[in-house]
Amino acid sequence: DGGITQSPKYLFRKEGQNVTLSCEQNLNHDAMYWYRQDPGQGLRLIYYSQIVNDFQKGDIAEGYSVSREKKESFPLTVTSAQKNPTAFYLCASSIPRDISSNQPQHFGDGTRLSIL
Amino acid sequence: SQKIEQNSEALNIQEGKTATLTCNYTNYSPAYLQWYRQDPGRGPVFLLLIRENEKEKRKERLKVTFDTTLKQSLFHITASQPADSATYLCAGGSARQLTFGSGTQLTVLP
């Protein structure tokens, strides 16, 4: 079955540590996205990528970094500069490269990051 | 900044009734609205899309409306079932990005 796989499901970060969240898709989608979900708030866009080797900052990119070396993969690194990293992180993909397209986004089942 | 607002209060209804969820947008005019369902600990799943030039869209027991005068979308689930219990997210799309609301938690009581 085609879909988006996020791993791990739960992740714990120590002070001063960088952690990387994995996102893999086999839908052959060009565009991929990372969102952060906090209780009582809507999904907030961290980064998005419309094509391999290219990505753009979203609304809350500070303290995060990404790479897009392969079409299937879009890992997110939460750096020690992100002072409030505890959240539910969601990866998504969509067919077109254009973020303004009305095509639906397909989501993974998320990674819950907590601070030790 | 552009905002999508959904009723943060949980909605409880009796099985068989119609559930109506509200989505309001401010500070922009989305070209389309999308509705997603999210179960606890899972990612959102796309349900329906409606464009600004469409008044109403239907899919099985689901119906969504788009009122550009009121700046509002209504999402209806008819003949609701306990399996419909979930959080429903509204998202408004423009040339720049897709903006999500915080969602409304629906519980259908047997």
mmCIF file with all atom_site columns, C-alpha atoms in Angstrom:
data_model
loop_
_atom_site.group_PDB
_atom_site.id
_atom_site.type_symbol
_atom_site.label_atom_id
_atom_site.label_alt_id
_atom_site.label_comp_id
_atom_site.label_asym_id
_atom_site.label_entity_id
_atom_site.label_seq_id
_atom_site.pdbx_PDB_ins_code
_atom_site.Cartn_x
_atom_site.Cartn_y
_atom_site.Cartn_z
_atom_site.occupancy
_atom_site.B_iso_or_equiv
_atom_site.pdbx_formal_charge
_atom_site.auth_seq_id
_atom_site.auth_comp_id
_atom_site.auth_asym_id
_atom_site.auth_atom_id
_atom_site.pdbx_PDB_model_num
ATOM 1   C CA . ASP A 1 1   ? 0.000   0.000  0.000  1.00 0.00 ? 1   ASP A CA 1
ATOM 2   C CA . GLY A 1 2   ? 1.191   3.489  -0.785 1.00 0.00 ? 2   GLY A CA 1
ATOM 3   C CA . GLY A 1 3   ? 1.575   5.935  2.022  1.00 0.00 ? 3   GLY A CA 1
ATOM 4   C CA . ILE A 1 4   ? 3.774   7.986  4.286  1.00 0.00 ? 4   ILE A CA 1
ATOM 5   C CA . THR A 1 5   ? 5.827   6.397  7.037  1.00 0.00 ? 5   THR A CA 1
ATOM 6   C CA . GLN A 1 6   ? 7.082   8.432  9.949  1.00 0.00 ? 6   GLN A CA 1
ATOM 7   C CA . SER A 1 7   ? 9.505   7.102  12.524 1.00 0.00 ? 7   SER A CA 1
ATOM 8   C CA . PRO A 1 8   ? 9.930   6.814  15.370 1.00 0.00 ? 8   PRO A CA 1
ATOM 9   C CA . LYS A 1 9   ? 6.421   7.147  16.790 1.00 0.00 ? 9   LYS A CA 1
ATOM 10  C CA . TYR A 1 10  ? 7.802   8.477  20.092 1.00 0.00 ? 10  TYR A CA 1
ATOM 11  C CA . LEU A 1 11  ? 11.083  10.322 20.596 1.00 0.00 ? 11  LEU A CA 1
ATOM 12  C CA . PHE A 1 12  ? 12.760  11.837 23.613 1.00 0.00 ? 12  PHE A CA 1
ATOM 13  C CA . ARG A 1 13  ? 15.322  14.609 23.455 1.00 0.00 ? 13  ARG A CA 1
ATOM 14  C CA . LYS A 1 14  ? 17.868  15.590 26.034 1.00 0.00 ? 14  LYS A CA 1
ATOM 15  C CA . GLU A 1 15  ? 18.980  19.173 26.595 1.00 0.00 ? 15  GLU A CA 1
ATOM 16  C CA . GLY A 1 16  ? 21.400  20.368 23.931 1.00 0.00 ? 16  GLY A CA 1
ATOM 17  C CA . GLN A 1 17  ? 20.743  17.400 21.684 1.00 0.00 ? 17  GLN A CA 1
ATOM 18  C CA . ASN A 1 18  ? 19.736  17.387 18.030 1.00 0.00 ? 18  ASN A CA 1
ATOM 19  C CA . VAL A 1 19  ? 17.236  14.754 16.967 1.00 0.00 ? 19  VAL A CA 1
ATOM 20  C CA . THR A 1 20  ? 16.106  13.700 13.498 1.00 0.00 ? 20  THR A CA 1
ATOM 21  C CA . LEU A 1 21  ? 12.596  12.632 12.565 1.00 0.00 ? 21  LEU A CA 1
ATOM 22  C CA . SER A 1 22  ? 12.226  10.376 9.553  1.00 0.00 ? 22  SER A CA 1
ATOM 23  C CA . CYS A 1 23  ? 9.597   10.729 6.810  1.00 0.00 ? 23  CYS A CA 1
ATOM 24  C CA . GLU A 1 24  ? 9.416   8.395  3.819  1.00 0.00 ? 24  GLU A CA 1
ATOM 25  C CA . GLN A 1 25  ? 6.729   8.284  1.106  1.00 0.00 ? 25  GLN A CA 1
ATOM 26  C CA . ASN A 1 26  ? 6.103   5.827  -1.711 1.00 0.00 ? 26  ASN A CA 1
ATOM 27  C CA . LEU A 1 27  ? 3.313   7.831  -3.340 1.00 0.00 ? 27  LEU A CA 1
ATOM 28  C CA . ASN A 1 28  ? 5.642   9.354  -5.955 1.00 0.00 ? 28  ASN A CA 1
ATOM 29  C CA . HIS A 1 29  ? 4.603   12.812 -4.770 1.00 0.00 ? 29  HIS A CA 1
ATOM 30  C CA . ASP A 1 30  ? 6.741   15.814 -5.630 1.00 0.00 ? 30  ASP A CA 1
ATOM 31  C CA . ALA A 1 31  ? 5.861   17.992 -2.639 1.00 0.00 ? 31  ALA A CA 1
ATOM 32  C CA . MET A 1 32  ? 6.511   17.183 1.006  1.00 0.00 ? 32  MET A CA 1
ATOM 33  C CA . TYR A 1 33  ? 5.765   19.134 4.175  1.00 0.00 ? 33  TYR A CA 1
ATOM 34  C CA . TRP A 1 34  ? 6.521   19.194 7.884  1.00 0.00 ? 34  TRP A CA 1
ATOM 35  C CA . TYR A 1 35  ? 3.967   20.493 10.376 1.00 0.00 ? 35  TYR A CA 1
ATOM 36  C CA . ARG A 1 36  ? 3.947   20.892 14.096 1.00 0.00 ? 36  ARG A CA 1
ATOM 37  C CA . GLN A 1 37  ? 0.721   20.297 16.059 1.00 0.00 ? 37  GLN A CA 1
ATOM 38  C CA . ASP A 1 38  ? 0.255   21.633 19.585 1.00 0.00 ? 38  ASP A CA 1
ATOM 39  C CA . PRO A 1 39  ? -2.880  21.223 21.727 1.00 0.00 ? 39  PRO A CA 1
ATOM 40  C CA . GLY A 1 40  ? -5.520  23.817 20.871 1.00 0.00 ? 40  GLY A CA 1
ATOM 41  C CA . GLN A 1 41  ? -3.588  25.092 17.856 1.00 0.00 ? 41  GLN A CA 1
ATOM 42  C CA . GLY A 1 42  ? -3.830  24.384 14.191 1.00 0.00 ? 42  GLY A CA 1
ATOM 43  C CA . LEU A 1 43  ? -1.093  22.649 12.266 1.00 0.00 ? 43  LEU A CA 1
ATOM 44  C CA . ARG A 1 44  ? 1.783   25.057 11.710 1.00 0.00 ? 44  ARG A CA 1
ATOM 45  C CA . LEU A 1 45  ? 4.071   24.693 8.716  1.00 0.00 ? 45  LEU A CA 1
ATOM 46  C CA . ILE A 1 46  ? 7.766   24.248 9.520  1.00 0.00 ? 46  ILE A CA 1
ATOM 47  C CA . TYR A 1 47  ? 9.309   23.530 6.113  1.00 0.00 ? 47  TYR A CA 1
ATOM 48  C CA . TYR A 1 48  ? 8.183   22.360 2.732  1.00 0.00 ? 48  TYR A CA 1
ATOM 49  C CA . SER A 1 49  ? 9.866   20.999 -0.363 1.00 0.00 ? 49  SER A CA 1
ATOM 50  C CA . GLN A 1 50  ? 8.469   21.135 -3.866 1.00 0.00 ? 50  GLN A CA 1
ATOM 51  C CA . ILE A 1 51  ? 11.261  19.233 -5.562 1.00 0.00 ? 51  ILE A CA 1
ATOM 52  C CA . VAL A 1 52  ? 14.393  17.282 -4.748 1.00 0.00 ? 52  VAL A CA 1
ATOM 53  C CA . ASN A 1 53  ? 17.300  19.397 -3.465 1.00 0.00 ? 53  ASN A CA 1
ATOM 54  C CA . ASP A 1 54  ? 15.049  22.373 -2.821 1.00 0.00 ? 54  ASP A CA 1
ATOM 55  C CA . PHE A 1 55  ? 13.059  23.445 0.247  1.00 0.00 ? 55  PHE A CA 1
ATOM 56  C CA . GLN A 1 56  ? 11.528  26.585 1.756  1.00 0.00 ? 56  GLN A CA 1
ATOM 57  C CA . LYS A 1 57  ? 10.894  27.808 5.263  1.00 0.00 ? 57  LYS A CA 1
ATOM 58  C CA . GLY A 1 58  ? 7.386   27.799 6.598  1.00 0.00 ? 58  GLY A CA 1
ATOM 59  C CA . ASP A 1 59  ? 5.967   29.933 9.374  1.00 0.00 ? 59  ASP A CA 1
ATOM 60  C CA . ILE A 1 60  ? 8.002   28.445 12.234 1.00 0.00 ? 60  ILE A CA 1
ATOM 61  C CA . ALA A 1 61  ? 11.311  27.257 10.747 1.00 0.00 ? 61  ALA A CA 1
ATOM 62  C CA . GLU A 1 62  ? 13.587  28.602 13.485 1.00 0.00 ? 62  GLU A CA 1
ATOM 63  C CA . GLY A 1 63  ? 15.344  25.786 15.347 1.00 0.00 ? 63  GLY A CA 1
ATOM 64  C CA . TYR A 1 64  ? 14.626  23.228 12.634 1.00 0.00 ? 64  TYR A CA 1
ATOM 65  C CA . SER A 1 65  ? 16.459  22.007 9.532  1.00 0.00 ? 65  SER A CA 1
ATOM 66  C CA . VAL A 1 66  ? 15.570  19.688 6.653  1.00 0.00 ? 66  VAL A CA 1
ATOM 67  C CA . SER A 1 67  ? 17.079  18.017 3.621  1.00 0.00 ? 67  SER A CA 1
ATOM 68  C CA . ARG A 1 68  ? 15.574  16.604 0.444  1.00 0.00 ? 68  ARG A CA 1
ATOM 69  C CA . GLU A 1 69  ? 18.193  14.458 -1.233 1.00 0.00 ? 69  GLU A CA 1
ATOM 70  C CA . LYS A 1 70  ? 15.699  11.916 -2.520 1.00 0.00 ? 70  LYS A CA 1
ATOM 71  C CA . LYS A 1 71  ? 12.128  12.304 -3.732 1.00 0.00 ? 71  LYS A CA 1
ATOM 72  C CA . GLU A 1 72  ? 10.940  9.720  -1.213 1.00 0.00 ? 72  GLU A CA 1
ATOM 73  C CA . SER A 1 73  ? 12.570  11.148 1.880  1.00 0.00 ? 73  SER A CA 1
ATOM 74  C CA . PHE A 1 74  ? 12.260  14.425 3.805  1.00 0.00 ? 74  PHE A CA 1
ATOM 75  C CA . PRO A 1 75  ? 13.892  14.159 7.263  1.00 0.00 ? 75  PRO A CA 1
ATOM 76  C CA . LEU A 1 76  ? 13.436  16.894 9.859  1.00 0.00 ? 76  LEU A CA 1
ATOM 77  C CA . THR A 1 77  ? 16.121  17.737 12.417 1.00 0.00 ? 77  THR A CA 1
ATOM 78  C CA . VAL A 1 78  ? 15.042  19.441 15.611 1.00 0.00 ? 78  VAL A CA 1
ATOM 79  C CA . THR A 1 79  ? 18.124  21.300 16.794 1.00 0.00 ? 79  THR A CA 1
ATOM 80  C CA . SER A 1 80  ? 19.089  22.414 20.269 1.00 0.00 ? 80  SER A CA 1
ATOM 81  C CA . ALA A 1 81  ? 18.162  25.950 19.170 1.00 0.00 ? 81  ALA A CA 1
ATOM 82  C CA . GLN A 1 82  ? 14.493  24.953 19.294 1.00 0.00 ? 82  GLN A CA 1
ATOM 83  C CA . LYS A 1 83  ? 13.654  25.809 22.889 1.00 0.00 ? 83  LYS A CA 1
ATOM 84  C CA . ASN A 1 84  ? 10.164  24.384 22.980 1.00 0.00 ? 84  ASN A CA 1
ATOM 85  C CA . PRO A 1 85  ? 10.304  21.241 20.867 1.00 0.00 ? 85  PRO A CA 1
ATOM 86  C CA . THR A 1 86  ? 7.657   19.196 22.691 1.00 0.00 ? 86  THR A CA 1
ATOM 87  C CA . ALA A 1 87  ? 4.909   18.624 20.124 1.00 0.00 ? 87  ALA A CA 1
ATOM 88  C CA . PHE A 1 88  ? 3.349   16.204 17.665 1.00 0.00 ? 88  PHE A CA 1
ATOM 89  C CA . TYR A 1 89  ? 5.171   16.392 14.322 1.00 0.00 ? 89  TYR A CA 1
ATOM 90  C CA . LEU A 1 90  ? 3.376   15.518 11.116 1.00 0.00 ? 90  LEU A CA 1
ATOM 91  C CA . CYS A 1 91  ? 4.846   14.899 7.683  1.00 0.00 ? 91  CYS A CA 1
ATOM 92  C CA . ALA A 1 92  ? 2.695   15.211 4.576  1.00 0.00 ? 92  ALA A CA 1
ATOM 93  C CA . SER A 1 93  ? 2.999   14.959 0.820  1.00 0.00 ? 93  SER A CA 1
ATOM 94  C CA . SER A 1 94  ? 0.992   16.030 -2.206 1.00 0.00 ? 94  SER A CA 1
ATOM 95  C CA . ILE A 1 95  ? 1.132   15.434 -5.927 1.00 0.00 ? 95  ILE A CA 1
ATOM 96  C CA . PRO A 1 96  ? 1.935   18.865 -7.352 1.00 0.00 ? 96  PRO A CA 1
ATOM 97  C CA . ARG A 1 97  ? 4.954   21.008 -6.730 1.00 0.00 ? 97  ARG A CA 1
ATOM 98  C CA . ASP A 1 98  ? 2.868   24.116 -6.235 1.00 0.00 ? 98  ASP A CA 1
ATOM 99  C CA . ILE A 1 99  ? 1.930   24.700 -2.594 1.00 0.00 ? 99  ILE A CA 1
ATOM 100 C CA . SER A 1 100 ? -1.051  26.763 -3.740 1.00 0.00 ? 100 SER A CA 1
ATOM 101 C CA . SER A 1 101 ? -2.621  23.804 -5.495 1.00 0.00 ? 101 SER A CA 1
ATOM 102 C CA . ASN A 1 102 ? -5.902  22.555 -4.121 1.00 0.00 ? 102 ASN A CA 1
ATOM 103 C CA . GLN A 1 103 ? -4.753  18.939 -4.114 1.00 0.00 ? 103 GLN A CA 1
ATOM 104 C CA . PRO A 1 104 ? -5.172  17.204 -0.756 1.00 0.00 ? 104 PRO A CA 1
ATOM 105 C CA . GLN A 1 105 ? -2.235  16.471 1.458  1.00 0.00 ? 105 GLN A CA 1
ATOM 106 C CA . HIS A 1 106 ? -1.536  12.917 2.604  1.00 0.00 ? 106 HIS A CA 1
ATOM 107 C CA . PHE A 1 107 ? -0.245  12.657 6.149  1.00 0.00 ? 107 PHE A CA 1
ATOM 108 C CA . GLY A 1 108 ? 1.840   10.193 8.084  1.00 0.00 ? 108 GLY A CA 1
ATOM 109 C CA . ASP A 1 109 ? 0.866   9.126  11.602 1.00 0.00 ? 109 ASP A CA 1
ATOM 110 C CA . GLY A 1 110 ? 3.220   11.513 13.289 1.00 0.00 ? 110 GLY A CA 1
ATOM 111 C CA . THR A 1 111 ? 6.107   11.500 15.761 1.00 0.00 ? 111 THR A CA 1
ATOM 112 C CA . ARG A 1 112 ? 5.553   12.680 19.306 1.00 0.00 ? 112 ARG A CA 1
ATOM 113 C CA . LEU A 1 113 ? 8.648   14.436 20.625 1.00 0.00 ? 113 LEU A CA 1
ATOM 114 C CA . SER A 1 114 ? 9.171   15.019 24.320 1.00 0.00 ? 114 SER A CA 1
ATOM 115 C CA . ILE A 1 115 ? 11.944  16.548 26.413 1.00 0.00 ? 115 ILE A CA 1
ATOM 116 C CA . LEU A 1 116 ? 13.739  14.501 29.043 1.00 0.00 ? 116 LEU A CA 1
ATOM 117 C CA . SER B 2 1   ? -2.330  37.159 9.555  1.00 0.00 ? 1   SER B CA 1
ATOM 118 C CA . GLN B 2 2   ? -4.689  34.756 7.866  1.00 0.00 ? 2   GLN B CA 1
ATOM 119 C CA . LYS B 2 3   ? -6.661  32.625 10.291 1.00 0.00 ? 3   LYS B CA 1
ATOM 120 C CA . ILE B 2 4   ? -8.959  29.642 10.262 1.00 0.00 ? 4   ILE B CA 1
ATOM 121 C CA . GLU B 2 5   ? -11.155 29.431 13.337 1.00 0.00 ? 5   GLU B CA 1
ATOM 122 C CA . GLN B 2 6   ? -13.075 26.399 14.452 1.00 0.00 ? 6   GLN B CA 1
ATOM 123 C CA . ASN B 2 7   ? -15.195 25.951 17.540 1.00 0.00 ? 7   ASN B CA 1
ATOM 124 C CA . SER B 2 8   ? -12.752 24.748 20.169 1.00 0.00 ? 8   SER B CA 1
ATOM 125 C CA . GLU B 2 9   ? -15.541 23.312 22.291 1.00 0.00 ? 9   GLU B CA 1
ATOM 126 C CA . ALA B 2 10  ? -16.201 19.640 21.812 1.00 0.00 ? 10  ALA B CA 1
ATOM 127 C CA . LEU B 2 11  ? -19.456 18.695 20.118 1.00 0.00 ? 11  LEU B CA 1
ATOM 128 C CA . ASN B 2 12  ? -21.496 15.785 21.479 1.00 0.00 ? 12  ASN B CA 1
ATOM 129 C CA . ILE B 2 13  ? -24.493 14.501 19.545 1.00 0.00 ? 13  ILE B CA 1
ATOM 130 C CA . GLN B 2 14  ? -26.758 11.482 19.607 1.00 0.00 ? 14  GLN B CA 1
ATOM 131 C CA . GLU B 2 15  ? -26.335 8.696  17.090 1.00 0.00 ? 15  GLU B CA 1
ATOM 132 C CA . GLY B 2 16  ? -28.513 9.190  14.025 1.00 0.00 ? 16  GLY B CA 1
ATOM 133 C CA . LYS B 2 17  ? -28.565 12.987 14.296 1.00 0.00 ? 17  LYS B CA 1
ATOM 134 C CA . THR B 2 18  ? -26.822 15.415 11.960 1.00 0.00 ? 18  THR B CA 1
ATOM 135 C CA . ALA B 2 19  ? -23.561 16.902 13.195 1.00 0.00 ? 19  ALA B CA 1
ATOM 136 C CA . THR B 2 20  ? -22.721 20.421 11.993 1.00 0.00 ? 20  THR B CA 1
ATOM 137 C CA . LEU B 2 21  ? -19.235 21.830 12.400 1.00 0.00 ? 21  LEU B CA 1
ATOM 138 C CA . THR B 2 22  ? -18.277 25.436 11.679 1.00 0.00 ? 22  THR B CA 1
ATOM 139 C CA . CYS B 2 23  ? -15.169 26.901 10.092 1.00 0.00 ? 23  CYS B CA 1
ATOM 140 C CA . ASN B 2 24  ? -14.644 30.676 9.851  1.00 0.00 ? 24  ASN B CA 1
ATOM 141 C CA . TYR B 2 25  ? -11.804 32.428 8.062  1.00 0.00 ? 25  TYR B CA 1
ATOM 142 C CA . THR B 2 26  ? -10.406 35.904 8.683  1.00 0.00 ? 26  THR B CA 1
ATOM 143 C CA . ASN B 2 27  ? -7.894  38.264 7.097  1.00 0.00 ? 27  ASN B CA 1
ATOM 144 C CA . TYR B 2 28  ? -7.871  36.489 3.753  1.00 0.00 ? 28  TYR B CA 1
ATOM 145 C CA . SER B 2 29  ? -10.063 34.882 1.140  1.00 0.00 ? 29  SER B CA 1
ATOM 146 C CA . PRO B 2 30  ? -9.136  31.250 0.586  1.00 0.00 ? 30  PRO B CA 1
ATOM 147 C CA . ALA B 2 31  ? -9.538  29.926 -2.928 1.00 0.00 ? 31  ALA B CA 1
ATOM 148 C CA . TYR B 2 32  ? -10.658 26.600 -1.482 1.00 0.00 ? 32  TYR B CA 1
ATOM 149 C CA . LEU B 2 33  ? -11.346 24.862 1.791  1.00 0.00 ? 33  LEU B CA 1
ATOM 150 C CA . GLN B 2 34  ? -10.417 21.323 2.743  1.00 0.00 ? 34  GLN B CA 1
ATOM 151 C CA . TRP B 2 35  ? -11.800 19.195 5.540  1.00 0.00 ? 35  TRP B CA 1
ATOM 152 C CA . TYR B 2 36  ? -9.813  16.463 7.261  1.00 0.00 ? 36  TYR B CA 1
ATOM 153 C CA . ARG B 2 37  ? -10.568 13.866 9.919  1.00 0.00 ? 37  ARG B CA 1
ATOM 154 C CA . GLN B 2 38  ? -8.001  13.155 12.636 1.00 0.00 ? 38  GLN B CA 1
ATOM 155 C CA . ASP B 2 39  ? -8.160  10.274 15.102 1.00 0.00 ? 39  ASP B CA 1
ATOM 156 C CA . PRO B 2 40  ? -6.143  10.339 18.364 1.00 0.00 ? 40  PRO B CA 1
ATOM 157 C CA . GLY B 2 41  ? -2.449  9.732  17.753 1.00 0.00 ? 41  GLY B CA 1
ATOM 158 C CA . ARG B 2 42  ? -2.902  9.592  13.974 1.00 0.00 ? 42  ARG B CA 1
ATOM 159 C CA . GLY B 2 43  ? -2.343  11.939 11.075 1.00 0.00 ? 43  GLY B CA 1
ATOM 160 C CA . PRO B 2 44  ? -5.225  13.815 9.411  1.00 0.00 ? 44  PRO B CA 1
ATOM 161 C CA . VAL B 2 45  ? -7.075  12.102 6.581  1.00 0.00 ? 45  VAL B CA 1
ATOM 162 C CA . PHE B 2 46  ? -8.525  14.161 3.729  1.00 0.00 ? 46  PHE B CA 1
ATOM 163 C CA . LEU B 2 47  ? -12.315 14.097 3.383  1.00 0.00 ? 47  LEU B CA 1
ATOM 164 C CA . LEU B 2 48  ? -13.615 16.840 1.112  1.00 0.00 ? 48  LEU B CA 1
ATOM 165 C CA . LEU B 2 49  ? -12.576 19.907 -0.828 1.00 0.00 ? 49  LEU B CA 1
ATOM 166 C CA . ILE B 2 50  ? -14.767 22.832 -1.862 1.00 0.00 ? 50  ILE B CA 1
ATOM 167 C CA . ARG B 2 51  ? -13.721 25.739 -4.085 1.00 0.00 ? 51  ARG B CA 1
ATOM 168 C CA . GLU B 2 52  ? -14.784 29.352 -3.592 1.00 0.00 ? 52  GLU B CA 1
ATOM 169 C CA . ASN B 2 53  ? -17.065 29.251 -6.629 1.00 0.00 ? 53  ASN B CA 1
ATOM 170 C CA . GLU B 2 54  ? -18.922 26.200 -5.273 1.00 0.00 ? 54  GLU B CA 1
ATOM 171 C CA . LYS B 2 55  ? -21.774 26.539 -2.825 1.00 0.00 ? 55  LYS B CA 1
ATOM 172 C CA . GLU B 2 56  ? -22.029 22.940 -1.718 1.00 0.00 ? 56  GLU B CA 1
ATOM 173 C CA . LYS B 2 57  ? -20.266 19.584 -2.058 1.00 0.00 ? 57  LYS B CA 1
ATOM 174 C CA . ARG B 2 58  ? -21.479 16.151 -1.025 1.00 0.00 ? 58  ARG B CA 1
ATOM 175 C CA . LYS B 2 59  ? -19.830 12.792 -0.489 1.00 0.00 ? 59  LYS B CA 1
ATOM 176 C CA . GLU B 2 60  ? -21.932 9.975  0.914  1.00 0.00 ? 60  GLU B CA 1
ATOM 177 C CA . ARG B 2 61  ? -23.100 11.206 4.374  1.00 0.00 ? 61  ARG B CA 1
ATOM 178 C CA . LEU B 2 62  ? -20.892 14.273 4.261  1.00 0.00 ? 62  LEU B CA 1
ATOM 179 C CA . LYS B 2 63  ? -21.842 17.734 3.034  1.00 0.00 ? 63  LYS B CA 1
ATOM 180 C CA . VAL B 2 64  ? -19.772 20.904 3.067  1.00 0.00 ? 64  VAL B CA 1
ATOM 181 C CA . THR B 2 65  ? -20.820 24.453 2.186  1.00 0.00 ? 65  THR B CA 1
ATOM 182 C CA . PHE B 2 66  ? -18.780 27.562 1.390  1.00 0.00 ? 66  PHE B CA 1
ATOM 183 C CA . ASP B 2 67  ? -20.331 30.974 2.065  1.00 0.00 ? 67  ASP B CA 1
ATOM 184 C CA . THR B 2 68  ? -17.995 33.744 0.931  1.00 0.00 ? 68  THR B CA 1
ATOM 185 C CA . THR B 2 69  ? -20.328 36.416 2.295  1.00 0.00 ? 69  THR B CA 1
ATOM 186 C CA . LEU B 2 70  ? -20.282 35.022 5.812  1.00 0.00 ? 70  LEU B CA 1
ATOM 187 C CA . LYS B 2 71  ? -16.659 33.865 5.383  1.00 0.00 ? 71  LYS B CA 1
ATOM 188 C CA . GLN B 2 72  ? -17.704 30.496 6.648  1.00 0.00 ? 72  GLN B CA 1
ATOM 189 C CA . SER B 2 73  ? -17.827 26.819 5.796  1.00 0.00 ? 73  SER B CA 1
ATOM 190 C CA . LEU B 2 74  ? -20.193 24.340 7.384  1.00 0.00 ? 74  LEU B CA 1
ATOM 191 C CA . PHE B 2 75  ? -19.426 20.623 7.527  1.00 0.00 ? 75  PHE B CA 1
ATOM 192 C CA . HIS B 2 76  ? -22.353 18.261 8.027  1.00 0.00 ? 76  HIS B CA 1
ATOM 193 C CA . ILE B 2 77  ? -22.404 14.563 8.849  1.00 0.00 ? 77  ILE B CA 1
ATOM 194 C CA . THR B 2 78  ? -25.873 13.113 8.434  1.00 0.00 ? 78  THR B CA 1
ATOM 195 C CA . ALA B 2 79  ? -27.090 9.963  10.175 1.00 0.00 ? 79  ALA B CA 1
ATOM 196 C CA . SER B 2 80  ? -24.069 10.155 12.461 1.00 0.00 ? 80  SER B CA 1
ATOM 197 C CA . GLN B 2 81  ? -22.531 7.003  13.920 1.00 0.00 ? 81  GLN B CA 1
ATOM 198 C CA . PRO B 2 82  ? -20.208 6.424  16.901 1.00 0.00 ? 82  PRO B CA 1
ATOM 199 C CA . ALA B 2 83  ? -17.480 5.607  14.324 1.00 0.00 ? 83  ALA B CA 1
ATOM 200 C CA . ASP B 2 84  ? -17.684 9.242  13.189 1.00 0.00 ? 84  ASP B CA 1
ATOM 201 C CA . SER B 2 85  ? -16.228 10.333 16.537 1.00 0.00 ? 85  SER B CA 1
ATOM 202 C CA . ALA B 2 86  ? -12.968 12.159 15.797 1.00 0.00 ? 86  ALA B CA 1
ATOM 203 C CA . THR B 2 87  ? -11.473 15.627 15.473 1.00 0.00 ? 87  THR B CA 1
ATOM 204 C CA . TYR B 2 88  ? -12.317 17.412 12.244 1.00 0.00 ? 88  TYR B CA 1
ATOM 205 C CA . LEU B 2 89  ? -9.906  19.953 10.809 1.00 0.00 ? 89  LEU B CA 1
ATOM 206 C CA . CYS B 2 90  ? -10.709 22.738 8.366  1.00 0.00 ? 90  CYS B CA 1
ATOM 207 C CA . ALA B 2 91  ? -7.955  24.151 6.144  1.00 0.00 ? 91  ALA B CA 1
ATOM 208 C CA . GLY B 2 92  ? -8.086  27.161 3.855  1.00 0.00 ? 92  GLY B CA 1
ATOM 209 C CA . GLY B 2 93  ? -5.851  27.361 0.805  1.00 0.00 ? 93  GLY B CA 1
ATOM 210 C CA . SER B 2 94  ? -4.575  30.456 -0.946 1.00 0.00 ? 94  SER B CA 1
ATOM 211 C CA . ALA B 2 95  ? -1.745  31.286 -3.320 1.00 0.00 ? 95  ALA B CA 1
ATOM 212 C CA . ARG B 2 96  ? 0.697   31.271 -0.442 1.00 0.00 ? 96  ARG B CA 1
ATOM 213 C CA . GLN B 2 97  ? -0.152  28.284 1.711  1.00 0.00 ? 97  GLN B CA 1
ATOM 214 C CA . LEU B 2 98  ? -2.661  26.022 3.397  1.00 0.00 ? 98  LEU B CA 1
ATOM 215 C CA . THR B 2 99  ? -3.766  27.314 6.820  1.00 0.00 ? 99  THR B CA 1
ATOM 216 C CA . PHE B 2 100 ? -5.252  24.845 9.292  1.00 0.00 ? 100 PHE B CA 1
ATOM 217 C CA . GLY B 2 101 ? -7.721  25.425 12.088 1.00 0.00 ? 101 GLY B CA 1
ATOM 218 C CA . SER B 2 102 ? -7.282  23.787 15.480 1.00 0.00 ? 102 SER B CA 1
ATOM 219 C CA . GLY B 2 103 ? -10.125 21.368 14.853 1.00 0.00 ? 103 GLY B CA 1
ATOM 220 C CA . THR B 2 104 ? -13.418 20.458 16.505 1.00 0.00 ? 104 THR B CA 1
ATOM 221 C CA . GLN B 2 105 ? -13.714 17.243 18.497 1.00 0.00 ? 105 GLN B CA 1
ATOM 222 C CA . LEU B 2 106 ? -16.920 15.377 17.697 1.00 0.00 ? 106 LEU B CA 1
ATOM 223 C CA . THR B 2 107 ? -18.323 12.596 19.863 1.00 0.00 ? 107 THR B CA 1
ATOM 224 C CA . VAL B 2 108 ? -21.321 10.623 18.640 1.00 0.00 ? 108 VAL B CA 1
ATOM 225 C CA . LEU B 2 109 ? -23.092 8.976  21.542 1.00 0.00 ? 109 LEU B CA 1
ATOM 226 C CA . PRO B 2 110 ? -24.755 5.574  21.009 1.00 0.00 ? 110 PRO B CA 1
#
